[in-house]
Amino acid sequence: MLQECVAVFQKILEEQGGGEQKILDEYVPASGTYLLVTRDGTIRFQEEIELKKKKEGLILERGLHFALFCFMDYHSRLISMNKPMDSKKVIHSDNYLSFWIKKDSLVSGKLSPEIIDRYYDTLLDPIGKKYGKSQEAVRIYQEFEEKNGAVDQEELERCRRWIKEHIFSLDCVDFSKKGYLKIFFEADEETYIREDQRYLLPNIYNNNDYNVEINGEILGIPDNNLGMNAKKPFLSIKTRKYPAPYLLNEKQVIQQKQFFDYLTNQAAIGRLNIYIDTDKNKIYSYTSKETCKEKIDSGYFLRLNKGKETEISYQDNLSGYRQEMKYPFYFRNFMDAKYTRHPEYAEWFKRIDSRMEFKDCINDVVFLNYLNGNLWRKEEEVSALNEEMRCDILFARATIRNWSMIRSGEDLDRRLKTVLEKVTLRALKRSVLANQPERTSWQLNFLWSCKEYFRKKEENGMEESGYELVEKFKKKVLTEESPHIEKGNDEEYYFTVGQFVGYLISLNKAKNRPQSLVNPFLNATNDKVLKCRIGQIYKKYNYTISHDSKRAKKLLGMVMSYTPTGAFNMEKFLWGYAESNVMYTKKEETE
C-alpha cells in the first residue's frame, strides 16, 4: 500500500519537472523568527513566520522572502529529534549553514557556548563525535565524503564565530514571543542540498544495524512510522534471515521520506484526510470539516495524526468512492412538530445528497454535536455528554466514518441502517428521560426518515401513516364508545401504552418527578412483564382518577385487551410517551 502511494507521489513530482518543488510549494515551517546572515556578517533578511488558527482554519502568515526561507529550512531539518547533531537536543538544525533553537532555550539559559561548540565540533568531525559506534553509519558517511568532499572547515568556523558573537545579543529578535529562532547563512542552493545530504544519508534509515548489502546495494529500514530497537523485539520477524519487516534501497527510502515530508506539511495545516487516486495519479488533502468531492475508482484513504512525527494512524482502500448518495435522504417532519424553543432543529428538514452532510446531520441530531470531534480520537480520549452517549459513539463511529468518508456498497448500507436504528433509539430514550420533548420529536422524525431512506422509497407513505396513526388513535379515545386495537396492529398498541404510561406518571404528586419513573417500562422484557408493571402503577395512582373518566377506562381497556405478536417496539412506545397526551386534549382539537 505505502509503496503504491509513494509511486503516485513520485509521478506527481515528475509531472512538475522532478525534484522537490511540490514539497516546497506546500511547505509549512515552524512558527518563529527567521534570519538570513550574509557572508560579511550582516543580517540581510528577517521575517516572522507564524501559523495562526482562525475561523477559516489554520493560516500561515508569510513574508516577502518566504520561499527562500522554506528552501533553506527544508534542507536544514532533522529527520527526527531522535537523530540530532546536538546530543543535548538544544540545537535542532542539521548542518553548519543553519542554527535553530527554541527562543525559550536562550531566555532560560539552556543554550551555552559549550553546547554551541559541541554542535559545530560534531559537524566538523561526525565520525569521531557521532557515528563512531556504528560501522554502517561510518561506511555510509565515508562514501559520501569520497564523492562530495569533507566539510568546509573555513566556512564552518565563520558560522561558529558569528553565532558565538551575536546569539546572546540579538536585540532585533522579540524573545517574548514563543517559537523558534532560526538563523541561516548565505550560500548557494547546491551547498545547502549537499550539507543536508551529508546529514541525511547516514541517518535516513531507522537503525543502521539492520542494514544489509545485496549485490553492492545497501538496503535498510525506513524511519517513517517504524522504529526497531531493543525495546521493541516484537517488531522483528524471527523466522526470516533478515528480521526487518521490509527493506528499501537508498533511492526508495529517499522517495518515501519525500512523501512523508509532504504528508507532514498537510498535517501541519490541519489537512489530515488524504485521498490518493492510483488511476489518475492524484493526491487530495482535506481537513476534517471538508469533503472530498472527487470520484475515485481505485486508491487509498489515509488518516494522519500529527504528534512528534506525522504518522498514518488509519488506512483503507478506496473503491468506487463517491461523495454523492445513491438516493437522496429526505429529513421530514412527520409529526408536523413546532420547534419554538429550538427553531434550529427545523433547519435540518430538507433534502440531503452528500454523505458528509448526512454524517453532520447524525452528529447534530443523534449525538448532539459530540460525534465529529470524536471520529478519530483514541478510545480513551473519547468524551461525550454522558457515558451512555460515549458508548454509542464508540459503537457507531467506525461504520459512520467508513460510510461517509471512505466506502460505499450495499453491505455497508445495511450495517449503517442497523447502527443508526440502535443509537437513535438509545438517544431517544435519553431525550425522554431528560424531559426534552422537542428533541424527542426531532429524533423520532430522524428515525422515521432513516427508515424511509433505507427502504429506497421517495413517496410520503411514512408521513401519511404517521398522521393516520395519531389521528386514528385520538379519534378512538375521544369519540368511540368502546375502542379497541385491531389484531396485528402492534404499532398502535405500543403508542397507546406510551400514552397511558405517560398519563399515569403525570399523576405522581411528588415535587421533583424524575423521568426515570418510565425506566421499568422501557426495561420490560416481554408484554406480560409490561402489563404487570402497568397494573402496578395503575393501582398506585388510580385513587386520583375519577370513576367517570371515560378516557382513562378506554386507554386501560385498549391496552389490557390486546396481545402483541412482535417484540417490544420502543420507538412507538417513546413516541406515545412523548406525544401530547390524549387525556389532556380538548375534544374540539380533533374536530
mmCIF file with all atom_site columns, C-alpha atoms in Angstrom, residues 348-522:
data_model
loop_
_atom_site.group_PDB
_atom_site.id
_atom_site.type_symbol
_atom_site.label_atom_id
_atom_site.label_alt_id
_atom_site.label_comp_id
_atom_site.label_asym_id
_atom_site.label_entity_id
_atom_site.label_seq_id
_atom_site.pdbx_PDB_ins_code
_atom_site.Cartn_x
_atom_site.Cartn_y
_atom_site.Cartn_z
_atom_site.occupancy
_atom_site.B_iso_or_equiv
_atom_site.pdbx_formal_charge
_atom_site.auth_seq_id
_atom_site.auth_comp_id
_atom_site.auth_asym_id
_atom_site.auth_atom_id
_atom_site.pdbx_PDB_model_num
ATOM 1   C CA . TRP A 1 348 ? -32.449 20.078 9.075  1.00 0.00 ? 348 TRP A CA 1
ATOM 2   C CA . PHE A 1 349 ? -35.801 19.288 7.459  1.00 0.00 ? 349 PHE A CA 1
ATOM 3   C CA . LYS A 1 350 ? -34.575 19.191 3.876  1.00 0.00 ? 350 LYS A CA 1
ATOM 4   C CA . ARG A 1 351 ? -33.119 17.017 1.141  1.00 0.00 ? 351 ARG A CA 1
ATOM 5   C CA . ILE A 1 352 ? -29.562 15.749 1.738  1.00 0.00 ? 352 ILE A CA 1
ATOM 6   C CA . ASP A 1 353 ? -27.441 14.422 -1.146 1.00 0.00 ? 353 ASP A CA 1
ATOM 7   C CA . SER A 1 354 ? -23.940 14.375 0.368  1.00 0.00 ? 354 SER A CA 1
ATOM 8   C CA . ARG A 1 355 ? -22.598 11.630 2.621  1.00 0.00 ? 355 ARG A CA 1
ATOM 9   C CA . MET A 1 356 ? -20.638 14.130 4.700  1.00 0.00 ? 356 MET A CA 1
ATOM 10  C CA . GLU A 1 357 ? -23.721 16.289 5.184  1.00 0.00 ? 357 GLU A CA 1
ATOM 11  C CA . PHE A 1 358 ? -25.656 13.228 6.283  1.00 0.00 ? 358 PHE A CA 1
ATOM 12  C CA . LYS A 1 359 ? -22.860 12.460 8.770  1.00 0.00 ? 359 LYS A CA 1
ATOM 13  C CA . ASP A 1 360 ? -23.151 16.025 10.083 1.00 0.00 ? 360 ASP A CA 1
ATOM 14  C CA . CYS A 1 361 ? -26.897 15.505 10.442 1.00 0.00 ? 361 CYS A CA 1
ATOM 15  C CA . ILE A 1 362 ? -26.278 12.345 12.505 1.00 0.00 ? 362 ILE A CA 1
ATOM 16  C CA . ASN A 1 363 ? -23.735 14.252 14.566 1.00 0.00 ? 363 ASN A CA 1
ATOM 17  C CA . ASP A 1 364 ? -26.253 17.001 15.327 1.00 0.00 ? 364 ASP A CA 1
ATOM 18  C CA . VAL A 1 365 ? -29.472 15.047 15.805 1.00 0.00 ? 365 VAL A CA 1
ATOM 19  C CA . VAL A 1 366 ? -28.344 11.801 17.415 1.00 0.00 ? 366 VAL A CA 1
ATOM 20  C CA . PHE A 1 367 ? -25.097 12.763 19.162 1.00 0.00 ? 367 PHE A CA 1
ATOM 21  C CA . LEU A 1 368 ? -25.789 16.443 19.905 1.00 0.00 ? 368 LEU A CA 1
ATOM 22  C CA . ASN A 1 369 ? -22.519 17.506 18.169 1.00 0.00 ? 369 ASN A CA 1
ATOM 23  C CA . TYR A 1 370 ? -20.293 15.061 20.050 1.00 0.00 ? 370 TYR A CA 1
ATOM 24  C CA . LEU A 1 371 ? -19.618 12.656 17.155 1.00 0.00 ? 371 LEU A CA 1
ATOM 25  C CA . ASN A 1 372 ? -17.470 14.642 14.703 1.00 0.00 ? 372 ASN A CA 1
ATOM 26  C CA . GLY A 1 373 ? -14.852 15.631 17.243 1.00 0.00 ? 373 GLY A CA 1
ATOM 27  C CA . ASN A 1 374 ? -14.526 12.022 18.390 1.00 0.00 ? 374 ASN A CA 1
ATOM 28  C CA . LEU A 1 375 ? -14.424 10.280 14.998 1.00 0.00 ? 375 LEU A CA 1
ATOM 29  C CA . TRP A 1 376 ? -10.667 9.731  15.034 1.00 0.00 ? 376 TRP A CA 1
ATOM 30  C CA . ARG A 1 377 ? -9.689  10.037 18.681 1.00 0.00 ? 377 ARG A CA 1
ATOM 31  C CA . LYS A 1 378 ? -8.175  7.174  20.585 1.00 0.00 ? 378 LYS A CA 1
ATOM 32  C CA . GLU A 1 379 ? -10.760 5.217  22.556 1.00 0.00 ? 379 GLU A CA 1
ATOM 33  C CA . GLU A 1 380 ? -9.542  6.508  25.915 1.00 0.00 ? 380 GLU A CA 1
ATOM 34  C CA . GLU A 1 381 ? -9.762  10.115 24.651 1.00 0.00 ? 381 GLU A CA 1
ATOM 35  C CA . VAL A 1 382 ? -13.396 9.936  23.510 1.00 0.00 ? 382 VAL A CA 1
ATOM 36  C CA . SER A 1 383 ? -15.637 12.195 25.592 1.00 0.00 ? 383 SER A CA 1
ATOM 37  C CA . ALA A 1 384 ? -19.361 12.895 25.450 1.00 0.00 ? 384 ALA A CA 1
ATOM 38  C CA . LEU A 1 385 ? -22.303 14.286 27.383 1.00 0.00 ? 385 LEU A CA 1
ATOM 39  C CA . ASN A 1 386 ? -22.576 11.092 29.399 1.00 0.00 ? 386 ASN A CA 1
ATOM 40  C CA . GLU A 1 387 ? -21.198 7.567  29.472 1.00 0.00 ? 387 GLU A CA 1
ATOM 41  C CA . GLU A 1 388 ? -24.147 6.138  27.524 1.00 0.00 ? 388 GLU A CA 1
ATOM 42  C CA . MET A 1 389 ? -23.544 8.530  24.628 1.00 0.00 ? 389 MET A CA 1
ATOM 43  C CA . ARG A 1 390 ? -19.816 7.812  24.770 1.00 0.00 ? 390 ARG A CA 1
ATOM 44  C CA . CYS A 1 391 ? -20.511 4.094  24.392 1.00 0.00 ? 391 CYS A CA 1
ATOM 45  C CA . ASP A 1 392 ? -22.801 4.798  21.435 1.00 0.00 ? 392 ASP A CA 1
ATOM 46  C CA . ILE A 1 393 ? -20.084 6.881  19.747 1.00 0.00 ? 393 ILE A CA 1
ATOM 47  C CA . LEU A 1 394 ? -17.578 4.062  20.152 1.00 0.00 ? 394 LEU A CA 1
ATOM 48  C CA . PHE A 1 395 ? -20.146 1.599  18.824 1.00 0.00 ? 395 PHE A CA 1
ATOM 49  C CA . ALA A 1 396 ? -21.159 3.627  15.766 1.00 0.00 ? 396 ALA A CA 1
ATOM 50  C CA . ARG A 1 397 ? -18.240 5.809  14.679 1.00 0.00 ? 397 ARG A CA 1
ATOM 51  C CA . ALA A 1 398 ? -16.315 3.288  12.558 1.00 0.00 ? 398 ALA A CA 1
ATOM 52  C CA . THR A 1 399 ? -19.382 2.463  10.475 1.00 0.00 ? 399 THR A CA 1
ATOM 53  C CA . ILE A 1 400 ? -20.411 6.118  10.120 1.00 0.00 ? 400 ILE A CA 1
ATOM 54  C CA . ARG A 1 401 ? -16.977 7.390  9.093  1.00 0.00 ? 401 ARG A CA 1
ATOM 55  C CA . ASN A 1 402 ? -16.437 4.497  6.650  1.00 0.00 ? 402 ASN A CA 1
ATOM 56  C CA . TRP A 1 403 ? -19.809 5.098  5.019  1.00 0.00 ? 403 TRP A CA 1
ATOM 57  C CA . SER A 1 404 ? -19.494 8.886  4.860  1.00 0.00 ? 404 SER A CA 1
ATOM 58  C CA . MET A 1 405 ? -15.793 9.290  4.007  1.00 0.00 ? 405 MET A CA 1
ATOM 59  C CA . ILE A 1 406 ? -14.315 6.111  2.547  1.00 0.00 ? 406 ILE A CA 1
ATOM 60  C CA . ARG A 1 407 ? -16.532 3.379  1.126  1.00 0.00 ? 407 ARG A CA 1
ATOM 61  C CA . SER A 1 408 ? -19.946 2.600  -0.285 1.00 0.00 ? 408 SER A CA 1
ATOM 62  C CA . GLY A 1 409 ? -21.916 -0.545 -1.029 1.00 0.00 ? 409 GLY A CA 1
ATOM 63  C CA . GLU A 1 410 ? -24.972 -2.497 -0.019 1.00 0.00 ? 410 GLU A CA 1
ATOM 64  C CA . ASP A 1 411 ? -23.226 -4.283 2.853  1.00 0.00 ? 411 ASP A CA 1
ATOM 65  C CA . LEU A 1 412 ? -22.147 -1.004 4.423  1.00 0.00 ? 412 LEU A CA 1
ATOM 66  C CA . ASP A 1 413 ? -25.622 0.451  3.870  1.00 0.00 ? 413 ASP A CA 1
ATOM 67  C CA . ARG A 1 414 ? -27.132 -2.435 5.819  1.00 0.00 ? 414 ARG A CA 1
ATOM 68  C CA . ARG A 1 415 ? -24.590 -2.018 8.605  1.00 0.00 ? 415 ARG A CA 1
ATOM 69  C CA . LEU A 1 416 ? -25.293 1.710  8.798  1.00 0.00 ? 416 LEU A CA 1
ATOM 70  C CA . LYS A 1 417 ? -29.034 1.037  8.946  1.00 0.00 ? 417 LYS A CA 1
ATOM 71  C CA . THR A 1 418 ? -28.580 -1.320 11.907 1.00 0.00 ? 418 THR A CA 1
ATOM 72  C CA . VAL A 1 419 ? -26.214 1.030  13.721 1.00 0.00 ? 419 VAL A CA 1
ATOM 73  C CA . LEU A 1 420 ? -28.401 4.106  13.247 1.00 0.00 ? 420 LEU A CA 1
ATOM 74  C CA . GLU A 1 421 ? -31.523 2.350  14.442 1.00 0.00 ? 421 GLU A CA 1
ATOM 75  C CA . LYS A 1 422 ? -29.814 1.244  17.655 1.00 0.00 ? 422 LYS A CA 1
ATOM 76  C CA . VAL A 1 423 ? -28.083 4.518  18.545 1.00 0.00 ? 423 VAL A CA 1
ATOM 77  C CA . THR A 1 424 ? -31.074 6.676  17.596 1.00 0.00 ? 424 THR A CA 1
ATOM 78  C CA . LEU A 1 425 ? -33.395 4.634  19.805 1.00 0.00 ? 425 LEU A CA 1
ATOM 79  C CA . ARG A 1 426 ? -30.959 4.963  22.693 1.00 0.00 ? 426 ARG A CA 1
ATOM 80  C CA . ALA A 1 427 ? -30.682 8.708  22.024 1.00 0.00 ? 427 ALA A CA 1
ATOM 81  C CA . LEU A 1 428 ? -34.489 8.889  22.066 1.00 0.00 ? 428 LEU A CA 1
ATOM 82  C CA . LYS A 1 429 ? -34.540 7.182  25.429 1.00 0.00 ? 429 LYS A CA 1
ATOM 83  C CA . ARG A 1 430 ? -32.042 9.700  26.823 1.00 0.00 ? 430 ARG A CA 1
ATOM 84  C CA . SER A 1 431 ? -34.094 12.601 25.482 1.00 0.00 ? 431 SER A CA 1
ATOM 85  C CA . VAL A 1 432 ? -37.252 11.251 27.085 1.00 0.00 ? 432 VAL A CA 1
ATOM 86  C CA . LEU A 1 433 ? -35.519 10.785 30.421 1.00 0.00 ? 433 LEU A CA 1
ATOM 87  C CA . ALA A 1 434 ? -34.095 14.309 30.179 1.00 0.00 ? 434 ALA A CA 1
ATOM 88  C CA . ASN A 1 435 ? -37.613 15.677 29.606 1.00 0.00 ? 435 ASN A CA 1
ATOM 89  C CA . GLN A 1 436 ? -36.728 17.154 26.201 1.00 0.00 ? 436 GLN A CA 1
ATOM 90  C CA . PRO A 1 437 ? -39.960 16.858 24.164 1.00 0.00 ? 437 PRO A CA 1
ATOM 91  C CA . GLU A 1 438 ? -38.754 18.893 21.171 1.00 0.00 ? 438 GLU A CA 1
ATOM 92  C CA . ARG A 1 439 ? -35.544 16.910 20.895 1.00 0.00 ? 439 ARG A CA 1
ATOM 93  C CA . THR A 1 440 ? -37.535 13.683 21.257 1.00 0.00 ? 440 THR A CA 1
ATOM 94  C CA . SER A 1 441 ? -39.845 14.530 18.344 1.00 0.00 ? 441 SER A CA 1
ATOM 95  C CA . TRP A 1 442 ? -36.819 15.706 16.316 1.00 0.00 ? 442 TRP A CA 1
ATOM 96  C CA . GLN A 1 443 ? -35.067 12.387 16.816 1.00 0.00 ? 443 GLN A CA 1
ATOM 97  C CA . LEU A 1 444 ? -38.255 10.465 16.075 1.00 0.00 ? 444 LEU A CA 1
ATOM 98  C CA . ASN A 1 445 ? -38.575 12.337 12.788 1.00 0.00 ? 445 ASN A CA 1
ATOM 99  C CA . PHE A 1 446 ? -34.975 11.441 12.015 1.00 0.00 ? 446 PHE A CA 1
ATOM 100 C CA . LEU A 1 447 ? -35.544 7.770  12.837 1.00 0.00 ? 447 LEU A CA 1
ATOM 101 C CA . TRP A 1 448 ? -38.559 7.572  10.553 1.00 0.00 ? 448 TRP A CA 1
ATOM 102 C CA . SER A 1 449 ? -36.718 9.463  7.818  1.00 0.00 ? 449 SER A CA 1
ATOM 103 C CA . CYS A 1 450 ? -33.908 6.903  8.068  1.00 0.00 ? 450 CYS A CA 1
ATOM 104 C CA . LYS A 1 451 ? -36.376 4.049  7.737  1.00 0.00 ? 451 LYS A CA 1
ATOM 105 C CA . GLU A 1 452 ? -37.843 5.675  4.666  1.00 0.00 ? 452 GLU A CA 1
ATOM 106 C CA . TYR A 1 453 ? -34.366 6.238  3.189  1.00 0.00 ? 453 TYR A CA 1
ATOM 107 C CA . PHE A 1 454 ? -33.154 2.694  3.692  1.00 0.00 ? 454 PHE A CA 1
ATOM 108 C CA . ARG A 1 455 ? -36.307 1.376  2.011  1.00 0.00 ? 455 ARG A CA 1
ATOM 109 C CA . LYS A 1 456 ? -35.102 3.378  -1.003 1.00 0.00 ? 456 LYS A CA 1
ATOM 110 C CA . LYS A 1 457 ? -38.533 4.983  -1.427 1.00 0.00 ? 457 LYS A CA 1
ATOM 111 C CA . GLU A 1 458 ? -39.326 8.627  -2.031 1.00 0.00 ? 458 GLU A CA 1
ATOM 112 C CA . GLU A 1 459 ? -43.085 8.686  -1.580 1.00 0.00 ? 459 GLU A CA 1
ATOM 113 C CA . ASN A 1 460 ? -44.690 10.087 1.563  1.00 0.00 ? 460 ASN A CA 1
ATOM 114 C CA . GLY A 1 461 ? -46.022 6.768  2.811  1.00 0.00 ? 461 GLY A CA 1
ATOM 115 C CA . MET A 1 462 ? -44.384 7.054  6.210  1.00 0.00 ? 462 MET A CA 1
ATOM 116 C CA . GLU A 1 463 ? -45.659 10.594 6.678  1.00 0.00 ? 463 GLU A CA 1
ATOM 117 C CA . GLU A 1 464 ? -49.259 9.626  5.942  1.00 0.00 ? 464 GLU A CA 1
ATOM 118 C CA . SER A 1 465 ? -49.177 6.566  8.207  1.00 0.00 ? 465 SER A CA 1
ATOM 119 C CA . GLY A 1 466 ? -47.724 8.674  11.000 1.00 0.00 ? 466 GLY A CA 1
ATOM 120 C CA . TYR A 1 467 ? -50.557 11.159 10.817 1.00 0.00 ? 467 TYR A CA 1
ATOM 121 C CA . GLU A 1 468 ? -53.095 8.398  10.410 1.00 0.00 ? 468 GLU A CA 1
ATOM 122 C CA . LEU A 1 469 ? -51.888 6.577  13.493 1.00 0.00 ? 469 LEU A CA 1
ATOM 123 C CA . VAL A 1 470 ? -52.120 9.643  15.727 1.00 0.00 ? 470 VAL A CA 1
ATOM 124 C CA . GLU A 1 471 ? -55.417 10.886 14.339 1.00 0.00 ? 471 GLU A CA 1
ATOM 125 C CA . LYS A 1 472 ? -56.963 7.429  14.395 1.00 0.00 ? 472 LYS A CA 1
ATOM 126 C CA . PHE A 1 473 ? -55.835 6.909  17.984 1.00 0.00 ? 473 PHE A CA 1
ATOM 127 C CA . LYS A 1 474 ? -57.222 10.255 19.174 1.00 0.00 ? 474 LYS A CA 1
ATOM 128 C CA . LYS A 1 475 ? -60.492 9.708  17.356 1.00 0.00 ? 475 LYS A CA 1
ATOM 129 C CA . LYS A 1 476 ? -60.914 6.334  19.027 1.00 0.00 ? 476 LYS A CA 1
ATOM 130 C CA . VAL A 1 477 ? -60.326 7.644  22.525 1.00 0.00 ? 477 VAL A CA 1
ATOM 131 C CA . LEU A 1 478 ? -62.322 10.854 22.138 1.00 0.00 ? 478 LEU A CA 1
ATOM 132 C CA . THR A 1 479 ? -65.319 9.658  20.130 1.00 0.00 ? 479 THR A CA 1
ATOM 133 C CA . GLU A 1 480 ? -65.816 5.916  20.193 1.00 0.00 ? 480 GLU A CA 1
ATOM 134 C CA . GLU A 1 481 ? -67.728 4.216  22.987 1.00 0.00 ? 481 GLU A CA 1
ATOM 135 C CA . SER A 1 482 ? -65.643 1.022  23.198 1.00 0.00 ? 482 SER A CA 1
ATOM 136 C CA . PRO A 1 483 ? -62.456 1.470  21.184 1.00 0.00 ? 483 PRO A CA 1
ATOM 137 C CA . HIS A 1 484 ? -60.124 -1.434 20.538 1.00 0.00 ? 484 HIS A CA 1
ATOM 138 C CA . ILE A 1 485 ? -56.907 -2.085 18.659 1.00 0.00 ? 485 ILE A CA 1
ATOM 139 C CA . GLU A 1 486 ? -57.221 -4.191 15.526 1.00 0.00 ? 486 GLU A CA 1
ATOM 140 C CA . LYS A 1 487 ? -55.386 -7.502 15.558 1.00 0.00 ? 487 LYS A CA 1
ATOM 141 C CA . GLY A 1 488 ? -51.829 -7.274 14.227 1.00 0.00 ? 488 GLY A CA 1
ATOM 142 C CA . ASN A 1 489 ? -51.507 -3.522 14.816 1.00 0.00 ? 489 ASN A CA 1
ATOM 143 C CA . ASP A 1 490 ? -48.607 -3.640 17.281 1.00 0.00 ? 490 ASP A CA 1
ATOM 144 C CA . GLU A 1 491 ? -47.538 -0.094 16.399 1.00 0.00 ? 491 GLU A CA 1
ATOM 145 C CA . GLU A 1 492 ? -50.817 1.392  17.614 1.00 0.00 ? 492 GLU A CA 1
ATOM 146 C CA . TYR A 1 493 ? -50.658 -0.798 20.711 1.00 0.00 ? 493 TYR A CA 1
ATOM 147 C CA . TYR A 1 494 ? -47.245 0.422  21.831 1.00 0.00 ? 494 TYR A CA 1
ATOM 148 C CA . PHE A 1 495 ? -48.186 4.012  21.015 1.00 0.00 ? 495 PHE A CA 1
ATOM 149 C CA . THR A 1 496 ? -51.252 3.560  23.243 1.00 0.00 ? 496 THR A CA 1
ATOM 150 C CA . VAL A 1 497 ? -49.119 2.038  26.001 1.00 0.00 ? 497 VAL A CA 1
ATOM 151 C CA . GLY A 1 498 ? -46.789 5.035  25.824 1.00 0.00 ? 498 GLY A CA 1
ATOM 152 C CA . GLN A 1 499 ? -49.760 7.415  26.141 1.00 0.00 ? 499 GLN A CA 1
ATOM 153 C CA . PHE A 1 500 ? -51.242 5.513  29.082 1.00 0.00 ? 500 PHE A CA 1
ATOM 154 C CA . VAL A 1 501 ? -47.936 5.219  30.944 1.00 0.00 ? 501 VAL A CA 1
ATOM 155 C CA . GLY A 1 502 ? -47.225 8.895  30.342 1.00 0.00 ? 502 GLY A CA 1
ATOM 156 C CA . TYR A 1 503 ? -50.623 9.786  31.800 1.00 0.00 ? 503 TYR A CA 1
ATOM 157 C CA . LEU A 1 504 ? -50.202 7.585  34.876 1.00 0.00 ? 504 LEU A CA 1
ATOM 158 C CA . ILE A 1 505 ? -46.740 9.003  35.617 1.00 0.00 ? 505 ILE A CA 1
ATOM 159 C CA . SER A 1 506 ? -48.160 12.524 35.308 1.00 0.00 ? 506 SER A CA 1
ATOM 160 C CA . LEU A 1 507 ? -50.400 11.699 38.290 1.00 0.00 ? 507 LEU A CA 1
ATOM 161 C CA . ASN A 1 508 ? -47.352 11.486 40.562 1.00 0.00 ? 508 ASN A CA 1
ATOM 162 C CA . LYS A 1 509 ? -47.667 14.361 43.078 1.00 0.00 ? 509 LYS A CA 1
ATOM 163 C CA . ALA A 1 510 ? -44.009 14.498 44.044 1.00 0.00 ? 510 ALA A CA 1
ATOM 164 C CA . LYS A 1 511 ? -42.355 17.918 43.873 1.00 0.00 ? 511 LYS A CA 1
ATOM 165 C CA . ASN A 1 512 ? -39.488 16.546 41.781 1.00 0.00 ? 512 ASN A CA 1
ATOM 166 C CA . ARG A 1 513 ? -40.777 13.954 39.350 1.00 0.00 ? 513 ARG A CA 1
ATOM 167 C CA . PRO A 1 514 ? -37.778 12.220 37.728 1.00 0.00 ? 514 PRO A CA 1
ATOM 168 C CA . GLN A 1 515 ? -38.011 10.858 34.201 1.00 0.00 ? 515 GLN A CA 1
ATOM 169 C CA . SER A 1 516 ? -36.531 7.605  35.489 1.00 0.00 ? 516 SER A CA 1
ATOM 170 C CA . LEU A 1 517 ? -40.075 6.655  36.507 1.00 0.00 ? 517 LEU A CA 1
ATOM 171 C CA . VAL A 1 518 ? -40.515 5.378  32.941 1.00 0.00 ? 518 VAL A CA 1
ATOM 172 C CA . ASN A 1 519 ? -37.492 3.053  33.141 1.00 0.00 ? 519 ASN A CA 1
ATOM 173 C CA . PRO A 1 520 ? -39.374 -0.033 34.442 1.00 0.00 ? 520 PRO A CA 1
ATOM 174 C CA . PHE A 1 521 ? -41.474 0.053  31.268 1.00 0.00 ? 521 PHE A CA 1
ATOM 175 C CA . LEU A 1 522 ? -38.528 0.648  28.939 1.00 0.00 ? 522 LEU A CA 1
#
